[in-house]
Coordinates of C-alpha atoms in Angstrom, one line a residue:
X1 CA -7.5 -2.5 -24.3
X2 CA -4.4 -3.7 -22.4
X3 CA -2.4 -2.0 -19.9
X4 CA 0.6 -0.8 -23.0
X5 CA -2.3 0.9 -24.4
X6 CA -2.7 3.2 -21.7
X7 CA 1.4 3.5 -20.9
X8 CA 2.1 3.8 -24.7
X9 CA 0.7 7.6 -24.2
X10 CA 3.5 8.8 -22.5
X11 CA 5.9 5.9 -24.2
X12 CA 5.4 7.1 -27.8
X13 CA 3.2 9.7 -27.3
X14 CA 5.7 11.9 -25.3
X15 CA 9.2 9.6 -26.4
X16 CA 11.2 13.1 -26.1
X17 CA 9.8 14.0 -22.9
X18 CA 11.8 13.8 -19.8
X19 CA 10.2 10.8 -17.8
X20 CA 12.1 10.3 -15.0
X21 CA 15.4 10.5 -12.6
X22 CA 17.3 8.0 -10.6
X23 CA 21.0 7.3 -9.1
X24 CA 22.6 4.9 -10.7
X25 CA 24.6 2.1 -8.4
X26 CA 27.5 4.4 -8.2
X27 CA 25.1 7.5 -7.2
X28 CA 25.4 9.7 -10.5
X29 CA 21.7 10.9 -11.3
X30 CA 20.9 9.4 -14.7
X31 CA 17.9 11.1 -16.6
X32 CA 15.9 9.0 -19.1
X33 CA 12.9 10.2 -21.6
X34 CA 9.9 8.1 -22.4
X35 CA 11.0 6.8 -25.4
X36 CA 14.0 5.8 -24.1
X37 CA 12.5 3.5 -21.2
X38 CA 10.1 1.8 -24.2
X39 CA 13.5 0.5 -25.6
X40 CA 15.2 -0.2 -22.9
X41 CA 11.7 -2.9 -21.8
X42 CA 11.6 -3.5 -25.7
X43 CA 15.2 -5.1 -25.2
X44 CA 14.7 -6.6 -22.0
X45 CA 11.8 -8.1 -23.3
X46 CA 13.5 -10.0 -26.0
X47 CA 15.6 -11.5 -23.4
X48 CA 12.9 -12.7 -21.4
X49 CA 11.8 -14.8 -24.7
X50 CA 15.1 -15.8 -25.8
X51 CA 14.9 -17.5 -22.3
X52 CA 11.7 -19.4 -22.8
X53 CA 9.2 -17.3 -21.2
X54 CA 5.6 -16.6 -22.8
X55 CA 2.0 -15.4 -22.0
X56 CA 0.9 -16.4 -19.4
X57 CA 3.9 -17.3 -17.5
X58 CA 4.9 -16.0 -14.0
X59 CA 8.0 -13.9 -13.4
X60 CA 8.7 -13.1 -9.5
X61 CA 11.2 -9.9 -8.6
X62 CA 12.5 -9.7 -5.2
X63 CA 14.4 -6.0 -5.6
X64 CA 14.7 -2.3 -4.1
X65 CA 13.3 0.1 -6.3
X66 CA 15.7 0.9 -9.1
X67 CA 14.8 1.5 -12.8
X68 CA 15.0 -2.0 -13.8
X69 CA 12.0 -2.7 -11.8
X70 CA 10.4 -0.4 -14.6
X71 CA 11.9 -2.3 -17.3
X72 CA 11.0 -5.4 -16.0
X73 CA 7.3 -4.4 -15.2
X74 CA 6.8 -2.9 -18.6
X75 CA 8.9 -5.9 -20.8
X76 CA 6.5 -8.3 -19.1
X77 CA 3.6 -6.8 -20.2
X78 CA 4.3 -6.4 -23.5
X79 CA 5.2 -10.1 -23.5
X80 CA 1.6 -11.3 -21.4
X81 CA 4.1 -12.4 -18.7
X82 CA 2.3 -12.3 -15.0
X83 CA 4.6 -10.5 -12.4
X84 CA 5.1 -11.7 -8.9
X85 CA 6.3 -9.2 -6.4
X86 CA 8.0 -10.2 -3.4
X87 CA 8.5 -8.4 -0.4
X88 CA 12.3 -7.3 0.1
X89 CA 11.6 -7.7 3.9
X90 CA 10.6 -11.3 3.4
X91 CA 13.0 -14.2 4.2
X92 CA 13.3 -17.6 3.3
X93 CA 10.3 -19.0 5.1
X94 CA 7.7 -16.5 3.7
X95 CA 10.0 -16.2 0.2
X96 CA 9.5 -20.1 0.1
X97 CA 5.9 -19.7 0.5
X98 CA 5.2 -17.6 -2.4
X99 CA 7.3 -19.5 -4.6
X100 CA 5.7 -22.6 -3.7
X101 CA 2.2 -20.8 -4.3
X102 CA 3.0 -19.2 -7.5
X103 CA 5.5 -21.3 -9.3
X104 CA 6.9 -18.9 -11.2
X105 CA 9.5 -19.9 -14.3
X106 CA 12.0 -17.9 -12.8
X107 CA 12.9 -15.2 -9.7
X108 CA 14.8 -12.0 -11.0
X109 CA 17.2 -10.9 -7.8
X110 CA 20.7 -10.3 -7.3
X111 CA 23.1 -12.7 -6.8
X112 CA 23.5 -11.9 -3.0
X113 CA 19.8 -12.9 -2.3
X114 CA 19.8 -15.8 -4.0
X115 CA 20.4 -18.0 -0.7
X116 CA 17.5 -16.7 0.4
X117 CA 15.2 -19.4 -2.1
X118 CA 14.5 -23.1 -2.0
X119 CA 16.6 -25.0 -3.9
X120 CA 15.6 -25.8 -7.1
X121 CA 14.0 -22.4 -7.9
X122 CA 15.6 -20.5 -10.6
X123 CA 17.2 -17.4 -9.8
X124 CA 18.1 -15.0 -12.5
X125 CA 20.6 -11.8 -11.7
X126 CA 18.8 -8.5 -12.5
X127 CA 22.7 -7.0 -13.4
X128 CA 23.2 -9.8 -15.6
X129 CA 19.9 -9.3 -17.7
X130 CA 20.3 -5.7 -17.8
X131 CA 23.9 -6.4 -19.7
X132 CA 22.4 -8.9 -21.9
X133 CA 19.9 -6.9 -22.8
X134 CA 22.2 -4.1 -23.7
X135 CA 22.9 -6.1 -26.9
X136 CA 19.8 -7.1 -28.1
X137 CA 18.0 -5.4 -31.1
X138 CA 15.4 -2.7 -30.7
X139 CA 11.7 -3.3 -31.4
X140 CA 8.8 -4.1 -29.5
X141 CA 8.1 -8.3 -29.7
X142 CA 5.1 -9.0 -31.8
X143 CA 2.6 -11.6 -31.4
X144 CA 1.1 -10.9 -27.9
X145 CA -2.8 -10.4 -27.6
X146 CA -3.6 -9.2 -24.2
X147 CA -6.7 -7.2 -23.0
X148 CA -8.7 -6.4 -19.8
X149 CA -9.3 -9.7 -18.4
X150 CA -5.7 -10.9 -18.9
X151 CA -3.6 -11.5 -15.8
X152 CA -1.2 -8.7 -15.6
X153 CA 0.2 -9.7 -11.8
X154 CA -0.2 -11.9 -8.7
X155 CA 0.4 -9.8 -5.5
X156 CA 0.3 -11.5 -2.5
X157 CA -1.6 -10.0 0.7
X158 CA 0.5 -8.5 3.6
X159 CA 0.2 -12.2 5.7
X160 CA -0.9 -9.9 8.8
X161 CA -3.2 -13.3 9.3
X162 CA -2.8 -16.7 7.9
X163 CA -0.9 -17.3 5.0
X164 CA -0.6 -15.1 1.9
X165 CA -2.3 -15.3 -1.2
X166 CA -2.3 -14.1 -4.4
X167 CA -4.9 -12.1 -5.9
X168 CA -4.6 -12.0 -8.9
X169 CA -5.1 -8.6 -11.0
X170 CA -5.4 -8.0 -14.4
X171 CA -4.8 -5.1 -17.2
X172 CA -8.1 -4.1 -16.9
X173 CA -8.0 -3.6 -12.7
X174 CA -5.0 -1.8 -13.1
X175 CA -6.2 0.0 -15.7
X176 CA -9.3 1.5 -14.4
X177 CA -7.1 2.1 -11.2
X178 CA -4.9 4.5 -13.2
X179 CA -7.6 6.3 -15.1
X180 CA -9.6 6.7 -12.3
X181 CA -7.2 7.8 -9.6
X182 CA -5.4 10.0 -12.4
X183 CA -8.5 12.0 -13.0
X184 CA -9.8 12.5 -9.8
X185 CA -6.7 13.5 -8.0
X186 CA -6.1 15.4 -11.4
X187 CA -2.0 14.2 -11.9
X188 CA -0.9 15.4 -15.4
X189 CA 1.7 15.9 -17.2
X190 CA 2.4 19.3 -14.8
X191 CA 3.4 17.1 -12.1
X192 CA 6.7 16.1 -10.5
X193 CA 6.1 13.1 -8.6
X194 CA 8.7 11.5 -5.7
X195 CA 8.5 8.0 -5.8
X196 CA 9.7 6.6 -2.8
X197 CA 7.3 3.5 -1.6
X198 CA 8.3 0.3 -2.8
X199 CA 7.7 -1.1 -6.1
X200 CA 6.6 -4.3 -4.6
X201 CA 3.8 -3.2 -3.5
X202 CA 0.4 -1.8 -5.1
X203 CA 0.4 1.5 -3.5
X204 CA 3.9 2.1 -5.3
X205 CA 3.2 0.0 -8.2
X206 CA -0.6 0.8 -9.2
X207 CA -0.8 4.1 -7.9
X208 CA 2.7 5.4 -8.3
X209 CA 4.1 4.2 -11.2
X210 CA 1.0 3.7 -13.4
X211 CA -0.5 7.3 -12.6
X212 CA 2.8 8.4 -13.6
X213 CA 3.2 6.6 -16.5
X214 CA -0.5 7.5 -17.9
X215 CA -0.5 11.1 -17.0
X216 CA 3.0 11.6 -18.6
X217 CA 4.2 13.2 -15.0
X218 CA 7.9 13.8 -14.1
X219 CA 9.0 10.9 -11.6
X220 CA 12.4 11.2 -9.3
X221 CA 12.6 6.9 -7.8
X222 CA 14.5 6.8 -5.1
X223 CA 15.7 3.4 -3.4
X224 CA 13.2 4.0 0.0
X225 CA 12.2 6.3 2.3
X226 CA 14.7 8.0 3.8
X227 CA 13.7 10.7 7.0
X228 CA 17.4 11.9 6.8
X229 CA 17.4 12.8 2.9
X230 CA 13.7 13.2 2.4
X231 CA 13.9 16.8 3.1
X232 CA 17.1 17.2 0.6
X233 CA 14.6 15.4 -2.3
X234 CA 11.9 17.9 -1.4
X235 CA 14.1 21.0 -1.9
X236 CA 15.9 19.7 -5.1
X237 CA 14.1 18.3 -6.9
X238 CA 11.1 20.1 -5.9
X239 CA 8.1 17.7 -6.4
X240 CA 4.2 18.6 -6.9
X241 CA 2.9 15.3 -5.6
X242 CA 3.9 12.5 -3.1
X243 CA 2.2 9.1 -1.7
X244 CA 3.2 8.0 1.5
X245 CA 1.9 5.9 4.4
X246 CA 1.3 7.2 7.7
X247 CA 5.0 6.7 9.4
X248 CA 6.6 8.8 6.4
X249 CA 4.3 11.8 7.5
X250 CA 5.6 11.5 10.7
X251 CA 8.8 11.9 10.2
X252 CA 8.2 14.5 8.0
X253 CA 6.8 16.3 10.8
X254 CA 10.1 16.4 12.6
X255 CA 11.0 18.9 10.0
X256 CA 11.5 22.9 11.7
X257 CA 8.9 25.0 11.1
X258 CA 10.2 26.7 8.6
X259 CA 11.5 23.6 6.2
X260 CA 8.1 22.1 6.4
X261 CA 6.2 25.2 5.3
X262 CA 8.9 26.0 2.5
X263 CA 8.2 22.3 1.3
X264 CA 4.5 22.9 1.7
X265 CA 4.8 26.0 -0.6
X266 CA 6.0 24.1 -3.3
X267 CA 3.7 20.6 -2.9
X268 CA 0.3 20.4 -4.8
X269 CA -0.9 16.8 -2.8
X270 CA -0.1 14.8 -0.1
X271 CA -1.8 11.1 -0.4
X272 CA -1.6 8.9 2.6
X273 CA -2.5 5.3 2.6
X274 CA -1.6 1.8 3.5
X275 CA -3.0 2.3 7.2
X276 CA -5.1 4.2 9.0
X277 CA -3.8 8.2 9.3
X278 CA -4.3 9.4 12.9
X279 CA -6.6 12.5 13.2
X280 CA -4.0 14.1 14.9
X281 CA -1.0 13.2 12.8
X282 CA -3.8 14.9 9.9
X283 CA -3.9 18.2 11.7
X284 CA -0.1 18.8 12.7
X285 CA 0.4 18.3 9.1
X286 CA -1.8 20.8 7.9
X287 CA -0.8 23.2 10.6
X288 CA 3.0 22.5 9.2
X289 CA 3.1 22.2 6.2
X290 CA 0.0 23.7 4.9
X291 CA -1.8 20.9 3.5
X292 CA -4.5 18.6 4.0
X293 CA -3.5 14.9 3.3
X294 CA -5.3 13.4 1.1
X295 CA -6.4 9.6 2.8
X296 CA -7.9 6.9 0.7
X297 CA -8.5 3.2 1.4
X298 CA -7.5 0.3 -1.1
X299 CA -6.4 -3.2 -0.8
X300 CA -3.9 -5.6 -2.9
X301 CA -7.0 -6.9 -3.9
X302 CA -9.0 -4.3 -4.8
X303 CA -6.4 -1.3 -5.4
X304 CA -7.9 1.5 -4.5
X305 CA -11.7 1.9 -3.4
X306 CA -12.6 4.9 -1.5
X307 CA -11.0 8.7 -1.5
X308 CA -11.1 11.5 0.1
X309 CA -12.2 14.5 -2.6
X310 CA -9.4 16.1 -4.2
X311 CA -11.6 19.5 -4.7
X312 CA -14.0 19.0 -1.6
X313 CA -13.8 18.4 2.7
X314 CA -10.7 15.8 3.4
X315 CA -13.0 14.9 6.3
X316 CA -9.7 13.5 9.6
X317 CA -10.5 10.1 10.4
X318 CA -12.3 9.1 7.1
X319 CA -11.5 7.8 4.3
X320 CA -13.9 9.7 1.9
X321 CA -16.2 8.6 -0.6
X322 CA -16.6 5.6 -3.1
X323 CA -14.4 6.3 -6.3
X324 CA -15.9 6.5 -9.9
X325 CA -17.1 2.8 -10.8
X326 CA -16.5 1.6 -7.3
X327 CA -19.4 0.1 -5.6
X328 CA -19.3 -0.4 -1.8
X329 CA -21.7 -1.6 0.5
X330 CA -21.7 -1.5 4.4
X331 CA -23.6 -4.7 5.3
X332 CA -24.7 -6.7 8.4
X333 CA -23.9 -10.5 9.3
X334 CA -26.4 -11.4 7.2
X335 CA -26.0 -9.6 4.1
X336 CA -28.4 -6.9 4.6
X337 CA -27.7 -3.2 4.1
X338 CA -26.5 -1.5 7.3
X339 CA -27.8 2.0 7.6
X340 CA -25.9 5.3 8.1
X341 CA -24.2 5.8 11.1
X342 CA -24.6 1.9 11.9
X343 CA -21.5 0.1 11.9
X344 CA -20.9 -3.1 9.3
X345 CA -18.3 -5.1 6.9
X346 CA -17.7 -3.2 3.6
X347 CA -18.4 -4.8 0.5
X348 CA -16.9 -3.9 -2.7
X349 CA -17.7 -4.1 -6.2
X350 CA -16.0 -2.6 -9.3
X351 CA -13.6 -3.1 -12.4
X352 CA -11.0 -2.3 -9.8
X353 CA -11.3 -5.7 -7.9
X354 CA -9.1 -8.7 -8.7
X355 CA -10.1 -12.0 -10.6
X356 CA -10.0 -13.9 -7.6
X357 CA -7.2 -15.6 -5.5
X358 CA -4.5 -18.2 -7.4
X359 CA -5.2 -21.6 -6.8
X360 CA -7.4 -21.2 -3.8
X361 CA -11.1 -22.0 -5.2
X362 CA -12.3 -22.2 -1.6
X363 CA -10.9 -18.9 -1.0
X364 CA -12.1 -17.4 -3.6
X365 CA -15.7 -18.7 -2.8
X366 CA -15.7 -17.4 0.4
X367 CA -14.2 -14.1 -0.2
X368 CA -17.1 -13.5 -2.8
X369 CA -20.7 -12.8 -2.6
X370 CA -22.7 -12.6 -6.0
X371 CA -20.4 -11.2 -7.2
X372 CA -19.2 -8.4 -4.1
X373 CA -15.7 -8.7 -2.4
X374 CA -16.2 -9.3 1.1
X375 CA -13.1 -6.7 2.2
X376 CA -13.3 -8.0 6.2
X377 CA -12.9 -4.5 6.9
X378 CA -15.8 -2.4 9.3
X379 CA -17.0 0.6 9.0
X380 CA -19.7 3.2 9.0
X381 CA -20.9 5.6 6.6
X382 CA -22.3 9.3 7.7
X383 CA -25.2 10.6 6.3
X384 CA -22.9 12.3 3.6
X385 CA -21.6 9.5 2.3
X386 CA -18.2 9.5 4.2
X387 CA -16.8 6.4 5.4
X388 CA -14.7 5.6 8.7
X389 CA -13.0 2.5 9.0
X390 CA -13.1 0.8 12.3
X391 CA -10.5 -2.0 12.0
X392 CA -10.5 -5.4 10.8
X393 CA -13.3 -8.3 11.1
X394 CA -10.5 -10.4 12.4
X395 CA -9.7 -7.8 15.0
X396 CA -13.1 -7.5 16.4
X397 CA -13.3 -7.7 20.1
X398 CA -16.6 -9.6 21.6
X399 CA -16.7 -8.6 25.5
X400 CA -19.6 -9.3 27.3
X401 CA -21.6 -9.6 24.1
X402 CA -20.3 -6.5 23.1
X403 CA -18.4 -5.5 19.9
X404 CA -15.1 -3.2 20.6
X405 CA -13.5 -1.7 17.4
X406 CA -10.3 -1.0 18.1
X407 CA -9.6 2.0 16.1
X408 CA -11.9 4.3 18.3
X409 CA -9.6 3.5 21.3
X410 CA -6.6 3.6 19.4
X411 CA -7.1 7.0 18.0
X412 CA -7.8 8.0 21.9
X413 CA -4.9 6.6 23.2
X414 CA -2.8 8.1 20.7
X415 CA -4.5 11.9 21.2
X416 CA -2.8 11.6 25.0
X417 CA 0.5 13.2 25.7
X418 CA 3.3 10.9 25.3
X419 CA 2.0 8.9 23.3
X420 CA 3.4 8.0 20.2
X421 CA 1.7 4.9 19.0
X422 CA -1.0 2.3 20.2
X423 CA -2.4 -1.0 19.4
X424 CA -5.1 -2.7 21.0
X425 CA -6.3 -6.3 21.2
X426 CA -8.4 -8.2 22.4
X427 CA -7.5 -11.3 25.0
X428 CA -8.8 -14.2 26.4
X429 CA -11.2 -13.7 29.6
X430 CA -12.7 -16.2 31.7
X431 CA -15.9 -13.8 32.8
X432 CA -16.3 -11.4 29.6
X433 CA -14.9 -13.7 26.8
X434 CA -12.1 -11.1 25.6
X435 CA -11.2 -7.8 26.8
X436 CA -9.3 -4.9 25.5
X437 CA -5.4 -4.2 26.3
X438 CA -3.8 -1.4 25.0
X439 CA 0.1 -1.6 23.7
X440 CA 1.6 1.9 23.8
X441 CA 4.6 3.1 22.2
X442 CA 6.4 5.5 24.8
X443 CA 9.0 6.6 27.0
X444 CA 7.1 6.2 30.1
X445 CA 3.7 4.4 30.7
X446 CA 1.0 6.7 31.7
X447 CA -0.4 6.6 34.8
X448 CA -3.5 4.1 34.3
X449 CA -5.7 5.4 36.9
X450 CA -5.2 8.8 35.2
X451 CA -5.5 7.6 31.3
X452 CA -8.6 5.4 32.4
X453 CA -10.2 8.4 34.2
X454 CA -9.6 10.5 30.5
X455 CA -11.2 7.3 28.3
X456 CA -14.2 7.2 30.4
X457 CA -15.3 10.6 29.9
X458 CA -15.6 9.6 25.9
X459 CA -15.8 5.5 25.9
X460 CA -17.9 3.1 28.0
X461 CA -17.2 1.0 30.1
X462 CA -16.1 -2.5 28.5
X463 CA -14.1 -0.2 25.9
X464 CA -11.6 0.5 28.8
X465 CA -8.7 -1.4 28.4
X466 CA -7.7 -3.8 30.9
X467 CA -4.0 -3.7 30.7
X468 CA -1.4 -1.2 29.3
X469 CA 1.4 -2.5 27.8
X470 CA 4.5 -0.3 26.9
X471 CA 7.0 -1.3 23.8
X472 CA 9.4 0.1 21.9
X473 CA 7.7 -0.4 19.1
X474 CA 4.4 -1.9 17.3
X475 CA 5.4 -4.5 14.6
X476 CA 4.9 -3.8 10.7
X477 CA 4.7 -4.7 7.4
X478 CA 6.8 -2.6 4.6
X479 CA 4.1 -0.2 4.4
X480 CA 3.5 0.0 8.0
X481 CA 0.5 -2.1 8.7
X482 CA 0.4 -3.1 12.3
X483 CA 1.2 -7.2 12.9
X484 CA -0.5 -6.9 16.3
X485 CA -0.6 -10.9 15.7
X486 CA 3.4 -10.1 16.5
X487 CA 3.0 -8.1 19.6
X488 CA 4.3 -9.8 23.0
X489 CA 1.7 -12.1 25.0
X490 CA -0.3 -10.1 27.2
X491 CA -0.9 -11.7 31.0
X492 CA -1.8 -9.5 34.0
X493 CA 1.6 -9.1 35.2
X494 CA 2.5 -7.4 32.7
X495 CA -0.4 -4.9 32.7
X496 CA 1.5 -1.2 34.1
X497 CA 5.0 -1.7 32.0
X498 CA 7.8 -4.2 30.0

């Protein structure tokens, strides 16, 4: 079974159905059914082979969401074509990598981007193919095989460290991604779903666009997130379900009192992902708006691996529980089991998990053991089964012989008033190796002697950080992953404010 097995249930199997809305460039809301998006990738697709391309080849977008995201997504997989997404937010140097990496046949962008690329990569404009494809006959192209193990996609990881890769993800990953989240969160064809994270990524991509497009669902796309007409979408078009990542929630929460709960009334799930949701950011928004976010824990390689229960405790400050067919282990240095409550990497194993990195055999061998992704993320599992992340591997901190995880300070940090945001790291130190400093996002820097004096009552010692730091604000990726590799150089000078 390939992934147009699954989508072809809502393509021909509800062709007259209202699928989805969207403003068009000139900002009239165009309304297309099912059926009508099959032909619309059915044409696109035969201008994708009239142009040479065939299974197996790569295809790289660099776009905002609009529809012809859609059309390209679902034209290359009837064709076998593997899709490269690129980060809008990317420029040349990290647009250059990518390109480099995957060789794709050609980069589908508009013509005001296309300076952004090495010469000598092939740039087609996405108007231009949309037009072309206007005038090519109906029906679906014939001859393409693919099933479970066929590469569907290479999505490169956020960069945060090192260089990106590409994992490389087939029908059957995103497949059992979409069956699996669509049944446990129970989407159907009930639900009215605002799409407003970006395409380019897997949380929009996997989780948005094929839950929507297997459960049937309603979908309004808008460009991106917007705080200012975000609570305009909610109150037109009046959506069941929405994913977002932690900073959409809290601008939502800016919303009066009685906007949020009106929104609320109307809402059936919140999902937050992408990074970690603050415990208190999860109970202002329940006291708002009435509902409990939903957080779950995935990766580009792995879509999605963990959930909180959609009929069950949403348990702040976890991610829930393994989901159908996923496998994760929480395991020492050594490869042994950790036990509850004891603190270790999470290992993950599953038809959800990608075929490896492209190109990069070394990689690949050391992100695999028999057979279990090695995720680099730590964590702890309660007795329950409930799982807490605790940051990165990468972002360990070793004091004193000691391992800091930053996310317990963090989520401290964050919990006193003023503060809007904190990152910590660890830095070089002659005595203790590293040591923590804290980077706070807020109008004025707490007093330290007073903050340390609050963090001792609930951390020891070595978890105090050494330094504060104040910034406007902490460095992300498009779906609001901290870059703390981007935050300014610490030194002790700069330890009460910048």
């Amino acid at each position: 079974m390939s992934l147009l097995d699954l989508f072809d249930l809502s393509l021909r199997g509800r062709a007259r159905s209202p699928a989805l809305e969207y403003e068009d460039s000139a900002g009239v809301c165009r309304v297309l059914t099912f059926g009508e998006l099959d032909a619309r990738s059915d044409r696109l697709a035969q201008v994708l082979r009239t142009r040479g391309l065939v299974r197996g080849d790569r295809l790289a977008f660099y776009l905002v969401n609009r529809i012809e995201i859609i059309d390209l997504w679902l034209a290359c997989v009837k064709l076998g074509v593997i899709v490269v997404p690129i980060n809008v937010l990317y420029r040349s140097r990290e647009i250059a990598h990518i390109v480099g990496d995957a060789e794709p046949a050609a980069v589908v962008t508009m013509v005001v981007h296309a300076s952004e690329f090495p010469v000598g990569v092939t740039c087609w404009d996405m108007d231009a193919l949309t037009r072309e494809a206007a005038t090519m006959p109906g029906g679906r192209p014939q001859g393409v095989t693919c099933d479970a193990t066929t590469p569907a996609a290479l999505v490169y990881t956020s960069g945060t460290t090192g260089a990106s890769k590409g994992a490389v993800l087939t029908h059957g990953n995103f497949a059992s991604n979409a069956l699996t989240l669509t049944a446990c969160w129970q989407i159907s064809s009930a639900d009215r779903y605002l799409a407003a994270l970006p395409l380019f990524h897997v949380h929009g991509l996997a989780n948005g666009i094929h839950c929507w497009l297997l459960s049937g669902c309603h979908m309004k796309l808008v460009e991106r997130f917007d705080a200012a007409r975000a609570p305009g979408w909610f109150e037109a078009y009046r959506p069941t379900l929405f994913f977002g990542v932690p900073t959409m929630y809290v601008r939502l929460l800016e919303l009066p009192d009685a906007q949020a709960r009106a929104i609320g009334a109307q809402m059936r799930l919140f999902v937050s992902g992408s990074a970690p949701l603050p415990a208190q950011l999860f109970d202002a928004f329940r006291e708002r708006f009435g509902h409990v976010i939903l957080e779950r824990y995935g990766m580009t390689e792995t879509l999605m691996n963990i959930s909180n229960p959609y009929v069950g405790e949403r348990r702040a400050g976890t991610v829930g529980r393994p989901l159908p067919m996923v496998h994760v282990r929480i395991v020492q240095d050594d490869g042994r089991d950790q036990p509850d409550g004891t603190s270790g990497e999470l290992w993950v194993r599953g038809p959800n998990v990608c075929d490896g990195y492209w190109r990069r055999t070394e990689s690949t061998a050391a992100g695999w053991t028999d057979g279990w992704f090695r995720t680099g993320d730590i964590g702890v599992r309660s007795p329950d089964g409930y799982i807490t992340l605790e940051g990165r591997r990468s972002e360990l901190i070793i004091s004193g012989g000691f391992n800091i995880y930053p996310r317990e300070i963090e989520e401290l940090l964050t919990a006193q008033p003023g503060v809007r945001e904190a990152a910590v790291v660890g830095v070089n130190d002659s005595v203790r190796g590293e040591v923590p400093v804290a980077y706070l996002v807020c109008d004025t820097l707490p007093d330290r002697a007073a903050i340390d004096a609050v963090l001792r009552t609930q951390l020891a010692s070595f978890k105090i950080p050494r330094g504060y730091v104040r910034v406007e604000a902490l460095p992300r990726t498009a779906l609001g992953k901290v870059q703390k590799h981007l935050l300014p150089a610490w030194s002790a000078t700069d330890a009460t404010s910048r």
